[in-house]
PDB file of C-alpha atoms in Angstrom:
ATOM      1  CA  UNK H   1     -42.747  35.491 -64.905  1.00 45.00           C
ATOM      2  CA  UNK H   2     -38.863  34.865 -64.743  1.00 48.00           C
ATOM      3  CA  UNK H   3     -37.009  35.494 -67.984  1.00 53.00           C
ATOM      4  CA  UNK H   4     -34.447  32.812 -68.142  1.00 51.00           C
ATOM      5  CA  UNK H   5     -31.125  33.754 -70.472  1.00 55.00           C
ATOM      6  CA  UNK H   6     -30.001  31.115 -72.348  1.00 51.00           C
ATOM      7  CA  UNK H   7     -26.849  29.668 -71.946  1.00 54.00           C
ATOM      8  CA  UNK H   8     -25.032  28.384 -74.590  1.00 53.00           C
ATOM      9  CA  UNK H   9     -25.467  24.495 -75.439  1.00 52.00           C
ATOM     10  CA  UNK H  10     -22.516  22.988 -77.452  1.00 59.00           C
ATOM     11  CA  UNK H  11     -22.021  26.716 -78.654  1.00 67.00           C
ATOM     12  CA  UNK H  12     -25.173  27.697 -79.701  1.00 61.00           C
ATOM     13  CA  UNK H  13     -25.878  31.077 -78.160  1.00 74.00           C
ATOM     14  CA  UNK H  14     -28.823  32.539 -80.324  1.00 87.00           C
ATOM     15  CA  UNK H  15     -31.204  32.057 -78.356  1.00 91.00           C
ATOM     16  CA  UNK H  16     -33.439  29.776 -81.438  1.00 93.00           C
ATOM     17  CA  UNK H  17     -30.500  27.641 -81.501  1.00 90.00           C
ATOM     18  CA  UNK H  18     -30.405  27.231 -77.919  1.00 89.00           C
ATOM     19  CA  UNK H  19     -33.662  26.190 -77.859  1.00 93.00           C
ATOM     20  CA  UNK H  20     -33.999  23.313 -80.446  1.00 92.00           C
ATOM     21  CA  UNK H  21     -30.449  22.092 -78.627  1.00 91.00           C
ATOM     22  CA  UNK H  22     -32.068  22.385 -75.423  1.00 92.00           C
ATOM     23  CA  UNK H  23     -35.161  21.042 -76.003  1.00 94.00           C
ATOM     24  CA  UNK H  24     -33.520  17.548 -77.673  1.00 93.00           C
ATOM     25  CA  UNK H  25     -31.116  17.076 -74.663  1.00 94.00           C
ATOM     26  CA  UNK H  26     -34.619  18.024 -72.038  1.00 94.00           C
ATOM     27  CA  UNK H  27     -36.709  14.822 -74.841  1.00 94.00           C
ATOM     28  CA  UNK H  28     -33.063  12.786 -74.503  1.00 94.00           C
ATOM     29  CA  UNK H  29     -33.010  12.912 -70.368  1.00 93.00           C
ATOM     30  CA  UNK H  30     -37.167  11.838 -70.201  1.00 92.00           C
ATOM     31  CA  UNK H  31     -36.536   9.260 -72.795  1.00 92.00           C
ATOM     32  CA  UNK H  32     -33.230   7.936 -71.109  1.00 92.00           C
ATOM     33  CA  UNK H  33     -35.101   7.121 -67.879  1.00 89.00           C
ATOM     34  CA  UNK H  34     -37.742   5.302 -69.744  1.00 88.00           C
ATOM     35  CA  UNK H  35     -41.420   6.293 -70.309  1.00 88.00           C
ATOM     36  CA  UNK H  36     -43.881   4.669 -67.997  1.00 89.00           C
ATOM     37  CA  UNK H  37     -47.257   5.960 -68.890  1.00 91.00           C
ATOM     38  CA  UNK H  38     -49.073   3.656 -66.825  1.00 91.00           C
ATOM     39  CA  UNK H  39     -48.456   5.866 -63.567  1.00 91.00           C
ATOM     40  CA  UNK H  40     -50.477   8.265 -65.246  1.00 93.00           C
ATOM     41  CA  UNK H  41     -53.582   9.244 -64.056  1.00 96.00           C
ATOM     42  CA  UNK H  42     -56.454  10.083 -66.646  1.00 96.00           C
ATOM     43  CA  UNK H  43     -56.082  13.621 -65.760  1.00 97.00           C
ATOM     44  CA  UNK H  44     -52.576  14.028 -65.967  1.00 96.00           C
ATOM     45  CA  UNK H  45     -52.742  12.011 -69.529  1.00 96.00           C
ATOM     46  CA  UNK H  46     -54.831  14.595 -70.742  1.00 97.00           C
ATOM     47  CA  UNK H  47     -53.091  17.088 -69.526  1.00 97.00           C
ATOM     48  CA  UNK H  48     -49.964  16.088 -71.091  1.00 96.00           C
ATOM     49  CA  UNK H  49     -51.318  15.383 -74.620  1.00 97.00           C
ATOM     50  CA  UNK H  50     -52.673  18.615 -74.479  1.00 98.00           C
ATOM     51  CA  UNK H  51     -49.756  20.440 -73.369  1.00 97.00           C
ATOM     52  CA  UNK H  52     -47.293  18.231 -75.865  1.00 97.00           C
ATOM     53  CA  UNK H  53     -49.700  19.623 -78.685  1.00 98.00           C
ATOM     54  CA  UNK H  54     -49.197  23.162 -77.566  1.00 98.00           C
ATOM     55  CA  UNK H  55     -45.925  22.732 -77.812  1.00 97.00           C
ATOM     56  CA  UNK H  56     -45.654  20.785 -81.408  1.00 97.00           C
ATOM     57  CA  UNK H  57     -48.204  23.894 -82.881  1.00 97.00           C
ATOM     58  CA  UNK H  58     -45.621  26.631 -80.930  1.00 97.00           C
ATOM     59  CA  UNK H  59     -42.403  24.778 -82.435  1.00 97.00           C
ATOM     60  CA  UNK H  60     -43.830  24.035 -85.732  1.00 96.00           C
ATOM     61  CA  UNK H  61     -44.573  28.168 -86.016  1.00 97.00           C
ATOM     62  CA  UNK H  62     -40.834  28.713 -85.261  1.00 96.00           C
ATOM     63  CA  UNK H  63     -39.972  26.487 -87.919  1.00 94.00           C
ATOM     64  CA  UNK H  64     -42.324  28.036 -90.090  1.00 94.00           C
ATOM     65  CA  UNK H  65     -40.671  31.675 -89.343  1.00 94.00           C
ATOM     66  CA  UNK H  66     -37.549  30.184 -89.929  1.00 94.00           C
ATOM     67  CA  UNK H  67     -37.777  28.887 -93.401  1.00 93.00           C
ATOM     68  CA  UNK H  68     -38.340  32.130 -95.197  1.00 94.00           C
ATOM     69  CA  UNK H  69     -34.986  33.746 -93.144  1.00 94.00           C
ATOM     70  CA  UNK H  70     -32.958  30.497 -94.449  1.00 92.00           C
ATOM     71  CA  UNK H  71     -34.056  31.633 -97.678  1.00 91.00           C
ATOM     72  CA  UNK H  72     -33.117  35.263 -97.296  1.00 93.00           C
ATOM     73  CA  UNK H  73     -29.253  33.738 -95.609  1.00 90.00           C
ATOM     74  CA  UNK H  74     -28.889  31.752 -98.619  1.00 90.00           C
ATOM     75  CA  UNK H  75     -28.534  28.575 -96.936  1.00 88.00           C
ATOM     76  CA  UNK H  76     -28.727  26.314 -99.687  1.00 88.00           C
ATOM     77  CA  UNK H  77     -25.036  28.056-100.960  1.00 86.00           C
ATOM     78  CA  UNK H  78     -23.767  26.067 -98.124  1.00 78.00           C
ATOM     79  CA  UNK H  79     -22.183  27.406 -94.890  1.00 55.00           C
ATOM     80  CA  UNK H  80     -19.807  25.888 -92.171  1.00 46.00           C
ATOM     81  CA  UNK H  81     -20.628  26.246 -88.469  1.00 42.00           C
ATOM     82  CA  UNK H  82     -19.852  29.780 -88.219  1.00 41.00           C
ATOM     83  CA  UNK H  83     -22.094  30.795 -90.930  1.00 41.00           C
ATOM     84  CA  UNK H  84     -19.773  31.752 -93.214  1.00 43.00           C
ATOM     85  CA  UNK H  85     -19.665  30.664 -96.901  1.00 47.00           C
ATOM     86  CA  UNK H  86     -17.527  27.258 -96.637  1.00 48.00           C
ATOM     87  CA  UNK H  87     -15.794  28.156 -99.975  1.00 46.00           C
ATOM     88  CA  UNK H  88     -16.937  24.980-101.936  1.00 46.00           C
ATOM     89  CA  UNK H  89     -17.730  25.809-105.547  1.00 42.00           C
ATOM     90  CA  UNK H  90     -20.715  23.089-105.303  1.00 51.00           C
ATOM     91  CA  UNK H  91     -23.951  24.543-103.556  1.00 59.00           C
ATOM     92  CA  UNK H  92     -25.274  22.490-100.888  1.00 69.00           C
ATOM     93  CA  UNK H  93     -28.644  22.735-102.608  1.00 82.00           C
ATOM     94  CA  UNK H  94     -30.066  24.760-105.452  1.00 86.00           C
ATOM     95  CA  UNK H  95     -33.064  26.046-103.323  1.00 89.00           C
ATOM     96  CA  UNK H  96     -34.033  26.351 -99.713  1.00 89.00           C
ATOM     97  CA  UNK H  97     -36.926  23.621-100.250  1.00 89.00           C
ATOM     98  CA  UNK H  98     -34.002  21.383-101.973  1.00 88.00           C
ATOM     99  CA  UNK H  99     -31.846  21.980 -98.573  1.00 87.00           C
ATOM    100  CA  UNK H 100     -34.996  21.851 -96.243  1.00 88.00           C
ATOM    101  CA  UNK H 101     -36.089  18.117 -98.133  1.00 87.00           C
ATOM    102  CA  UNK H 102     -32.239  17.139 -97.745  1.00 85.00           C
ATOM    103  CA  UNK H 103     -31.349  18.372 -94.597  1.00 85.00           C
ATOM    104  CA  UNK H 104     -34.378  16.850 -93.210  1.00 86.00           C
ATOM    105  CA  UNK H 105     -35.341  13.653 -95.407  1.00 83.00           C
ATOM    106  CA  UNK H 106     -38.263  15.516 -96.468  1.00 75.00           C
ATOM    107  CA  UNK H 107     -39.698  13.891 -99.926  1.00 71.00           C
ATOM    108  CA  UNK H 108     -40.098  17.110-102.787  1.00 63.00           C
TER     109      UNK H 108
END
């Protein structure tokens, strides 16, 4: 198996980052050329529900992993795209779940 590197997308260079950037501009090329799921074939249906699940279960664990770091990096202080501390006296948040339920329109 090939090891690809990743290379950077709109700046992003760790290699998580890379691949949630990646991964929407991949869903926004498929979606731009319009999905016609009538070509196919029972077989290839299943195969792709199957394989799309895989894929929801693997991102949803990186997600997962990622919550407890953004917990640990303080991101509900509030940071600006560098990672640094953006200076502000107001937090963005007063808790990661307050930032994770904003920054994703997540009900508490």
């Amino acid at each position: 198996m090939t090891t690809l590197e990743p290379r950077p997308v709109a700046g992003h260079t760790h290699p998580v980052e890379w691949f949630a950037e990646r991964a929407h501009a991949v869903l926004d090329e498929v979606l731009a050329r319009g999905v016609y799921l009538s070509s196919l074939s029972p077989t290839d249906t299943a195969e792709a529900v199957q394989s799309l699940d895989r894929l929801a279960v693997r991102v949803e664990a990186l997600k997962t992993s990622l919550l407890p770091h953004a917990d640990i990096v303080d991101v509900a202080a509030g940071t600006d795209a560098g990672g640094t501390d953006a200076g502000g006296t107001t937090p963005v948040a007063t808790s990661t779940a307050a930032w994770f339920a904003a920054a994703t329109r997540t009900p508490l």
